[in-house]
Every structure is written in structure tokens, then in C-alpha cells.
């Protein structure tokens, strides 16, 4: 898995079992490799008006399409990237074909998401190059929460709370390092206030007004510090899952689509990614490694509650976590409420 992810980032081909060789369109080197077939997402297929392809409820499902002419990287990229549609409006004709290696195709699209590249591949390109080989079952083994372990921990006084400890987690084949920040003195008699916070470079670091991530992070730390001052404690889990799990580059591609009128979920789908790709059971594994089995969870997202409880973490209380909107994120917050099912209180 680690080699396959690295291959996609470098523009090298992969091969899943008996499926054809797949070359990532976005990172493919040069224009030498060509093919008349591409693997794309169902959402992208709908946009390209493949009328014989039934619209799929899951836009991340794979679709095999054939072009009338051979495609190289330069001609395939506008097919793959919806952000290029305004400058490349005419594409095709294309034909959706029967996909006989569905499982491998689904894994390939998921690998693209993990690698942070567009979910689009040239199929059996010529020349193909030496492919990194793996099996479809490798994905399930790689995403197994049990692979995660505590790497190190240290005392870390922060602005909100001088009595804080930072704990870093990592898995052998994953370059992402997740973090827990424990505020206050741990107590077996007190249920900690816990927040699952997914990484947001633009909001957490640069103070972006397009989302509410930065203020949510600051408010959560302040609430945990207040709990610590009253004899309680808190744990902030900082999950390296930028852009709802699609990565920074693809999140910014989604921002461009939002500028064209799509909401945050529509933009993710239009790129060919799931509307929600974050791994919340990962947070349950972090809590388990910390020896925490019951929490007061700061969230308005019921999916987080369900994910923790399904993984064996008892949520004794859901603590509302809602902040005021600003002129730039009003639609974003409305989308979370109306389409993602987030609660108001």
C-alpha cells in the first residue's frame, strides 16, 4: 500500500490483481503513455454525459469509459479535472463500458483519494512501464485501526492550558501522524470532554473565513481548559484528514468549484470523491490507546457519535459545538446542517 500510494504521487503505474495496469492521469509523466480507455468516478461520468451510464447514488463508484481517440496525459487531464471544464468545455465522444474488475477499480479510486490525486486513470496505457503490484485486500489491511500505535508523548504547555500533554500516533505504512492533546490532570473519576478535530490548514493556521474550523478548534481548547480549571480534563484529537479526507490539493480544487456555485458536498462529489471520507473509527483507536472508554463529545455531527459508540467508546453526553456564522461561511454551515445532518444545538 505504501509503495502504491507513493507510485501514484510520482505518476507511476499500479496493478491490482488481474485488473489492467492503471496510470494516474494527474501525475503521469510526459505525453508518451497513451490509451483510449480511462477509469473515472461515476460523478465525473455523469458530468461528461455518458447517457448509457446510470447515475450512481455514490459518486465515488468507478466507471470505465472509452474515448474515440487515444488519450495522453494532456488530453486526459481535462477529462479528469472538473476545474478545467470552463476552459475545455468540449470533450468526447465517450462510451461507458462494462467494468469486469469492479473491486479493483474501487480500490484504485480509494488509493487516489489517499494519495491526494484526482481519481482518474489511463487503463492499460502504452507504454505502461513497470507497475507496482498489490491486491485489493491490501487496502482493508492498511486501514485497520489496530495498526495505529503511540509513537511518543511529551509535556506541552499551550496558551489555553499550561498543564497539557501531547501524544503522537502513527502506523507503520502511513506518513500521517495523528495527535492527541490532553488538557488538565487525568482522572478516572471524571469523564473527559473530547473533540474530534480534522486537520484544516486554511482554517486552523491561516484563519480562513470559508469554514468554521479555526474558531471551533480555539473554542474546544478553551472549553477543555475551563473544564480543567474546575477539576475536569479534556482531550483534543487532531486527525490528519484534510478536506473531509480528500487532501489539501483536492480541497482547494473543491474551493474553486465552490466559487462557481457548488456547495462543499457537491464540489467533493463533482471531483469524484465521497462527500464524507473521514475515518472516525481512527479516533476511537486513539482513545482506546489512551485508556479512555467514555467521553463527553463536543460535536454537532451525529456521525461522530455513532462511529465512536460502534467502536466501543461510550458517549455519555453530546456537548453542542456551534459558533456564529460570518458572511463567507454562511452557505457552508447551512450545507452542513441541511445536507450533512449537523445539529444546530
Tab-separated table of C-alpha atoms in Angstrom:
chain	number	residue	atom	x	y	z
A	1	UNK	CA	0.000	0.000	0.000
A	2	UNK	CA	2.731	2.462	0.915
A	3	UNK	CA	4.525	1.727	-2.365
A	4	UNK	CA	1.283	2.089	-4.335
A	5	UNK	CA	0.456	5.449	-2.743
A	6	UNK	CA	3.986	6.642	-3.432
A	7	UNK	CA	3.670	5.409	-7.021
A	8	UNK	CA	0.507	7.433	-7.611
A	9	UNK	CA	2.149	10.589	-6.282
A	10	UNK	CA	5.115	10.042	-8.595
A	11	UNK	CA	2.971	9.201	-11.628
A	12	UNK	CA	3.937	5.544	-11.786
A	13	UNK	CA	1.500	2.769	-12.770
A	14	UNK	CA	-0.138	0.314	-10.390
A	15	UNK	CA	-1.670	-3.104	-10.950
A	16	UNK	CA	-4.343	-4.590	-8.700
A	17	UNK	CA	-4.500	-8.366	-9.072
A	18	UNK	CA	-5.780	-9.385	-12.508
A	19	UNK	CA	-7.057	-5.889	-13.362
A	20	UNK	CA	-5.330	-3.909	-16.134
A	21	UNK	CA	-2.387	-1.638	-15.444
A	22	UNK	CA	-3.579	1.785	-14.265
A	23	UNK	CA	-1.649	5.033	-14.721
A	24	UNK	CA	-2.750	8.078	-12.644
A	25	UNK	CA	-3.747	10.843	-15.056
A	26	UNK	CA	-2.821	13.803	-12.867
A	27	UNK	CA	0.766	12.814	-12.154
A	28	UNK	CA	1.586	10.767	-15.278
A	29	UNK	CA	4.972	11.878	-16.643
A	30	UNK	CA	5.043	13.456	-20.092
A	31	UNK	CA	2.863	12.515	-23.048
A	32	UNK	CA	4.398	9.182	-24.008
A	33	UNK	CA	1.816	6.859	-22.435
A	34	UNK	CA	-1.482	6.698	-24.318
A	35	UNK	CA	-4.752	4.801	-24.042
A	36	UNK	CA	-8.288	5.044	-25.375
A	37	UNK	CA	-9.741	3.920	-22.026
A	38	UNK	CA	-9.988	5.718	-18.696
A	39	UNK	CA	-11.205	4.760	-15.259
A	40	UNK	CA	-13.145	7.648	-13.688
A	41	UNK	CA	-15.751	8.182	-10.989
A	42	UNK	CA	-19.490	7.880	-11.538
A	43	UNK	CA	-19.932	11.545	-10.595
A	44	UNK	CA	-17.463	12.590	-13.274
A	45	UNK	CA	-19.139	10.241	-15.764
A	46	UNK	CA	-22.465	11.953	-15.136
A	47	UNK	CA	-20.890	15.357	-15.758
A	48	UNK	CA	-19.450	14.058	-19.045
A	49	UNK	CA	-22.986	12.979	-20.009
A	50	UNK	CA	-22.349	9.293	-20.517
A	51	UNK	CA	-26.039	8.724	-21.134
A	52	UNK	CA	-25.775	4.944	-21.094
A	53	UNK	CA	-24.255	5.086	-17.620
A	54	UNK	CA	-26.972	5.033	-14.970
A	55	UNK	CA	-26.403	7.793	-12.408
A	56	UNK	CA	-24.991	6.247	-9.248
A	57	UNK	CA	-26.009	7.311	-5.771
A	58	UNK	CA	-22.345	7.041	-4.808
A	59	UNK	CA	-20.371	9.412	-7.000
A	60	UNK	CA	-17.150	7.680	-5.945
A	61	UNK	CA	-18.158	4.463	-7.766
A	62	UNK	CA	-15.906	3.549	-10.720
A	63	UNK	CA	-16.811	3.861	-14.386
A	64	UNK	CA	-14.807	2.501	-17.322
A	65	UNK	CA	-15.054	4.753	-20.375
A	66	UNK	CA	-13.670	4.576	-23.896
A	67	UNK	CA	-12.689	7.585	-25.978
A	68	UNK	CA	-12.888	7.850	-29.746
A	69	UNK	CA	-9.174	8.706	-29.940
A	70	UNK	CA	-6.087	7.870	-27.942
A	71	UNK	CA	-5.615	9.982	-24.829
A	72	UNK	CA	-2.288	11.092	-23.392
A	73	UNK	CA	-1.799	12.983	-20.147
A	74	UNK	CA	-2.527	16.390	-21.682
A	75	UNK	CA	-5.779	15.287	-23.323
A	76	UNK	CA	-6.856	13.096	-20.385
A	77	UNK	CA	-6.379	15.739	-17.680
A	78	UNK	CA	-9.354	17.911	-18.790
A	79	UNK	CA	-11.462	14.741	-18.715
A	80	UNK	CA	-10.359	14.069	-15.152
A	81	UNK	CA	-10.433	17.554	-13.614
A	82	UNK	CA	-13.771	19.413	-13.433
A	83	UNK	CA	-11.930	22.621	-12.554
A	84	UNK	CA	-10.740	22.666	-16.181
A	85	UNK	CA	-14.254	22.448	-17.650
A	86	UNK	CA	-14.633	26.221	-18.228
A	87	UNK	CA	-11.535	26.291	-20.472
A	88	UNK	CA	-12.122	22.846	-22.014
A	89	UNK	CA	-15.895	22.673	-22.494
A	90	UNK	CA	-15.933	20.238	-25.435
A	91	UNK	CA	-14.864	16.668	-24.651
A	92	UNK	CA	-15.704	13.297	-26.129
A	93	UNK	CA	-17.394	11.418	-27.588
A	94	UNK	CA	-17.104	8.842	-24.810
A	95	UNK	CA	-18.734	5.477	-24.211
A	96	UNK	CA	-19.230	3.790	-20.837
A	97	UNK	CA	-18.174	0.147	-20.994
A	98	UNK	CA	-18.874	-2.877	-18.815
A	99	UNK	CA	-16.467	-2.964	-15.899
A	100	UNK	CA	-15.499	-6.537	-15.049
A	101	UNK	CA	-12.971	-5.703	-12.321
A	102	UNK	CA	-15.179	-3.580	-10.072
A	103	UNK	CA	-13.468	-4.366	-6.756
A	104	UNK	CA	-10.020	-3.469	-8.089
A	105	UNK	CA	-11.438	-0.308	-9.665
A	106	UNK	CA	-12.989	0.784	-6.361
A	107	UNK	CA	-9.684	0.230	-4.588
A	108	UNK	CA	-7.882	2.254	-7.270
A	109	UNK	CA	-10.196	5.239	-6.754
A	110	UNK	CA	-9.740	4.973	-3.000
A	111	UNK	CA	-5.968	4.825	-3.440
A	112	UNK	CA	-6.165	8.026	-5.473
A	113	UNK	CA	-8.057	9.719	-2.625
A	114	UNK	CA	-5.486	8.576	-0.065
A	115	UNK	CA	-2.655	9.753	-2.322
A	116	UNK	CA	-4.375	13.122	-2.790
A	117	UNK	CA	-4.607	12.910	-6.586
A	118	UNK	CA	-7.576	13.042	-8.939
A	119	UNK	CA	-9.496	9.735	-9.146
A	120	UNK	CA	-8.772	9.095	-12.825
A	121	UNK	CA	-6.521	6.570	-14.557
A	122	UNK	CA	-5.430	5.673	-18.062
A	123	UNK	CA	-6.214	1.977	-18.479
A	124	UNK	CA	-3.528	-0.280	-19.969
A	125	UNK	CA	-1.521	2.645	-21.351
A	126	UNK	CA	1.168	2.074	-23.946
A	127	UNK	CA	3.938	2.140	-22.898
A	128	UNK	CA	2.820	1.059	-19.445
A	129	UNK	CA	6.092	0.985	-17.545
A	130	UNK	CA	6.799	-1.257	-14.581
A	131	UNK	CA	3.766	-1.276	-12.311
A	132	UNK	CA	3.658	-1.510	-8.520
A	133	UNK	CA	1.584	-4.615	-7.829
A	134	UNK	CA	-0.810	-5.102	-4.941
A	135	UNK	CA	-4.022	-6.901	-4.068
A	136	UNK	CA	-7.420	-5.403	-3.359
A	137	UNK	CA	-7.391	-6.895	0.159
A	138	UNK	CA	-4.274	-4.860	0.970
A	139	UNK	CA	-6.440	-1.749	1.365
A	140	UNK	CA	-8.509	-3.246	4.193
A	141	UNK	CA	-5.364	-4.387	5.987
A	142	UNK	CA	-3.773	-0.951	5.610
A	143	UNK	CA	-6.807	0.898	7.001
A	144	UNK	CA	-7.159	-1.424	10.002
A	145	UNK	CA	-7.206	0.826	13.109
A	146	UNK	CA	-5.183	-1.739	15.040
A	147	UNK	CA	-2.127	-0.694	13.011
A	148	UNK	CA	-2.062	2.621	14.881
A	149	UNK	CA	0.217	2.936	17.909
A	150	UNK	CA	1.536	5.645	20.230
A	151	UNK	CA	4.898	6.865	18.901
A	152	UNK	CA	5.820	9.329	21.655
A	153	UNK	CA	4.419	11.797	24.180
A	154	UNK	CA	5.639	14.944	25.929
A	155	UNK	CA	4.575	17.806	28.199
A	156	UNK	CA	3.393	20.732	26.065
A	157	UNK	CA	2.194	23.923	27.780
A	158	UNK	CA	-0.075	25.860	25.415
A	159	UNK	CA	-1.719	29.272	25.526
A	160	UNK	CA	-5.006	27.832	26.745
A	161	UNK	CA	-3.568	25.419	29.311
A	162	UNK	CA	-0.091	25.058	30.796
A	163	UNK	CA	-0.840	21.551	32.063
A	164	UNK	CA	-1.111	19.816	28.711
A	165	UNK	CA	0.391	16.665	27.219
A	166	UNK	CA	0.831	15.933	23.526
A	167	UNK	CA	0.623	12.317	22.344
A	168	UNK	CA	1.573	11.374	18.771
A	169	UNK	CA	0.239	8.310	16.960
A	170	UNK	CA	1.359	6.679	13.738
A	171	UNK	CA	1.012	3.485	11.717
A	172	UNK	CA	3.941	1.721	10.013
A	173	UNK	CA	2.872	2.324	6.397
A	174	UNK	CA	1.187	5.736	6.806
A	175	UNK	CA	3.092	9.025	6.703
A	176	UNK	CA	0.304	10.857	8.551
A	177	UNK	CA	0.879	11.398	12.264
A	178	UNK	CA	-2.256	11.964	14.335
A	179	UNK	CA	-2.138	13.857	17.618
A	180	UNK	CA	-3.957	13.908	20.931
A	181	UNK	CA	-3.687	16.929	23.208
A	182	UNK	CA	-4.628	16.136	26.816
A	183	UNK	CA	-5.549	19.228	28.852
A	184	UNK	CA	-5.635	19.080	32.642
A	185	UNK	CA	-4.960	16.236	35.050
A	186	UNK	CA	-6.367	12.860	34.034
A	187	UNK	CA	-8.865	11.423	36.474
A	188	UNK	CA	-10.520	8.013	36.445
A	189	UNK	CA	-13.473	9.557	38.282
A	190	UNK	CA	-14.181	12.198	35.614
A	191	UNK	CA	-15.327	11.692	32.031
A	192	UNK	CA	-13.164	13.851	29.742
A	193	UNK	CA	-14.509	16.472	27.367
A	194	UNK	CA	-13.393	15.262	23.912
A	195	UNK	CA	-13.310	16.901	20.494
A	196	UNK	CA	-12.529	15.155	17.187
A	197	UNK	CA	-10.957	17.841	15.018
A	198	UNK	CA	-9.923	17.082	11.446
A	199	UNK	CA	-6.926	18.983	10.131
A	200	UNK	CA	-7.691	22.196	8.241
A	201	UNK	CA	-4.596	24.115	7.191
A	202	UNK	CA	-6.568	27.045	5.790
A	203	UNK	CA	-8.784	27.439	8.846
A	204	UNK	CA	-6.528	26.326	11.706
A	205	UNK	CA	-3.387	28.162	10.571
A	206	UNK	CA	-4.410	30.942	8.191
A	207	UNK	CA	-7.751	31.882	9.777
A	208	UNK	CA	-9.832	31.139	6.675
A	209	UNK	CA	-13.358	32.549	6.806
A	210	UNK	CA	-14.702	29.941	4.340
A	211	UNK	CA	-15.185	27.421	7.159
A	212	UNK	CA	-15.552	27.377	10.939
A	213	UNK	CA	-12.604	25.070	11.671
A	214	UNK	CA	-10.263	27.609	13.252
A	215	UNK	CA	-12.851	29.040	15.658
A	216	UNK	CA	-14.039	25.512	16.503
A	217	UNK	CA	-10.504	24.455	17.381
A	218	UNK	CA	-9.937	27.525	19.551
A	219	UNK	CA	-13.317	27.185	21.264
A	220	UNK	CA	-12.737	23.496	22.006
A	221	UNK	CA	-9.360	24.180	23.621
A	222	UNK	CA	-10.861	26.999	25.682
A	223	UNK	CA	-13.713	24.762	26.862
A	224	UNK	CA	-11.279	21.988	27.838
A	225	UNK	CA	-9.099	24.460	29.712
A	226	UNK	CA	-12.168	25.707	31.588
A	227	UNK	CA	-13.048	22.113	32.463
A	228	UNK	CA	-9.504	21.544	33.715
A	229	UNK	CA	-9.720	24.613	35.967
A	230	UNK	CA	-12.800	23.076	37.586
A	231	UNK	CA	-11.170	19.704	38.256
A	232	UNK	CA	-12.046	18.060	34.972
A	233	UNK	CA	-9.963	17.399	31.861
A	234	UNK	CA	-10.207	17.304	28.105
A	235	UNK	CA	-8.729	15.598	25.056
A	236	UNK	CA	-8.479	17.108	21.595
A	237	UNK	CA	-7.870	14.533	18.862
A	238	UNK	CA	-6.245	16.219	15.866
A	239	UNK	CA	-6.863	13.923	12.891
A	240	UNK	CA	-4.743	14.364	9.760
A	241	UNK	CA	-7.749	14.201	7.431
A	242	UNK	CA	-7.614	17.446	5.464
A	243	UNK	CA	-10.634	18.408	3.385
A	244	UNK	CA	-13.021	15.781	4.756
A	245	UNK	CA	-10.414	13.197	3.855
A	246	UNK	CA	-9.626	14.211	0.257
A	247	UNK	CA	-6.376	16.082	0.982
A	248	UNK	CA	-5.268	19.691	0.724
A	249	UNK	CA	-4.830	19.922	-3.054
A	250	UNK	CA	-8.231	18.409	-3.766
A	251	UNK	CA	-9.834	20.555	-1.062
A	252	UNK	CA	-8.551	23.651	-2.846
A	253	UNK	CA	-9.879	22.253	-6.125
A	254	UNK	CA	-13.219	21.965	-4.358
A	255	UNK	CA	-12.879	25.608	-3.283
A	256	UNK	CA	-12.563	26.600	-6.947
A	257	UNK	CA	-15.747	24.691	-7.721
A	258	UNK	CA	-17.460	26.413	-4.793
A	259	UNK	CA	-16.529	29.731	-6.390
A	260	UNK	CA	-18.526	28.505	-9.406
A	261	UNK	CA	-21.615	27.955	-7.245
A	262	UNK	CA	-21.346	24.396	-5.924
A	263	UNK	CA	-21.639	23.730	-2.199
A	264	UNK	CA	-18.896	21.846	-0.333
A	265	UNK	CA	-20.510	18.409	-0.706
A	266	UNK	CA	-21.373	18.940	-4.368
A	267	UNK	CA	-17.801	20.046	-5.059
A	268	UNK	CA	-16.346	16.905	-3.484
A	269	UNK	CA	-18.726	14.746	-5.485
A	270	UNK	CA	-18.009	16.603	-8.716
A	271	UNK	CA	-14.310	15.860	-8.206
A	272	UNK	CA	-15.232	12.190	-7.916
A	273	UNK	CA	-14.700	11.823	-4.177
A	274	UNK	CA	-17.083	10.791	-1.393
A	275	UNK	CA	-18.919	13.647	0.270
A	276	UNK	CA	-17.509	12.370	3.566
A	277	UNK	CA	-14.245	10.391	3.570
A	278	UNK	CA	-13.003	10.913	7.116
A	279	UNK	CA	-12.105	7.898	9.254
A	280	UNK	CA	-13.763	8.406	12.638
A	281	UNK	CA	-13.037	4.855	13.929
A	282	UNK	CA	-9.423	6.020	13.853
A	283	UNK	CA	-10.316	8.403	16.694
A	284	UNK	CA	-11.803	5.521	18.661
A	285	UNK	CA	-8.498	3.649	18.339
A	286	UNK	CA	-6.623	6.710	19.629
A	287	UNK	CA	-8.920	6.932	22.650
A	288	UNK	CA	-8.508	3.218	23.321
A	289	UNK	CA	-4.712	3.573	23.246
A	290	UNK	CA	-5.055	6.430	25.744
A	291	UNK	CA	-7.127	4.196	28.007
A	292	UNK	CA	-10.264	6.312	27.540
A	293	UNK	CA	-13.501	4.368	27.123
A	294	UNK	CA	-16.145	7.010	27.919
A	295	UNK	CA	-16.321	10.619	26.705
A	296	UNK	CA	-18.346	13.783	26.713
A	297	UNK	CA	-18.174	14.557	22.994
A	298	UNK	CA	-18.125	18.123	21.668
A	299	UNK	CA	-19.899	17.871	18.315
A	300	UNK	CA	-22.996	18.649	16.290
A	301	UNK	CA	-22.208	15.764	13.927
A	302	UNK	CA	-24.081	12.614	14.905
A	303	UNK	CA	-21.850	10.507	12.636
A	304	UNK	CA	-19.040	11.026	15.125
A	305	UNK	CA	-21.238	9.847	17.996
A	306	UNK	CA	-22.285	6.725	16.112
A	307	UNK	CA	-18.741	5.929	14.952
A	308	UNK	CA	-17.318	6.107	18.482
A	309	UNK	CA	-20.110	4.072	20.028
A	310	UNK	CA	-19.900	1.444	17.281
A	311	UNK	CA	-16.193	1.140	18.103
A	312	UNK	CA	-16.868	0.616	21.808
A	313	UNK	CA	-16.389	4.169	23.136
A	314	UNK	CA	-19.319	5.258	25.288
A	315	UNK	CA	-20.564	8.783	24.609
A	316	UNK	CA	-22.115	9.807	27.926
A	317	UNK	CA	-23.064	13.273	26.669
A	318	UNK	CA	-23.084	15.153	23.378
A	319	UNK	CA	-21.936	18.702	24.068
A	320	UNK	CA	-23.173	21.172	21.389
A	321	UNK	CA	-20.398	22.916	19.495
A	322	UNK	CA	-21.866	25.672	17.331
A	323	UNK	CA	-20.268	29.025	16.528
A	324	UNK	CA	-21.684	32.113	14.794
A	325	UNK	CA	-21.503	32.322	11.002
A	326	UNK	CA	-19.710	35.005	9.034
A	327	UNK	CA	-20.589	36.328	5.536
A	328	UNK	CA	-18.097	33.911	3.931
A	329	UNK	CA	-19.177	30.637	5.549
A	330	UNK	CA	-22.959	31.022	5.848
A	331	UNK	CA	-23.630	28.659	2.944
A	332	UNK	CA	-21.022	26.185	4.199
A	333	UNK	CA	-22.685	25.988	7.620
A	334	UNK	CA	-26.112	25.688	6.016
A	335	UNK	CA	-24.859	22.798	3.887
A	336	UNK	CA	-23.546	21.004	6.965
A	337	UNK	CA	-26.928	21.499	8.616
A	338	UNK	CA	-29.249	20.747	5.699
A	339	UNK	CA	-27.305	18.119	3.743
A	340	UNK	CA	-24.823	16.584	6.188
A	341	UNK	CA	-27.300	16.371	9.073
A	342	UNK	CA	-25.386	18.503	11.571
A	343	UNK	CA	-27.476	19.697	14.516
A	344	UNK	CA	-27.954	23.317	15.428
A	345	UNK	CA	-27.648	22.740	19.183
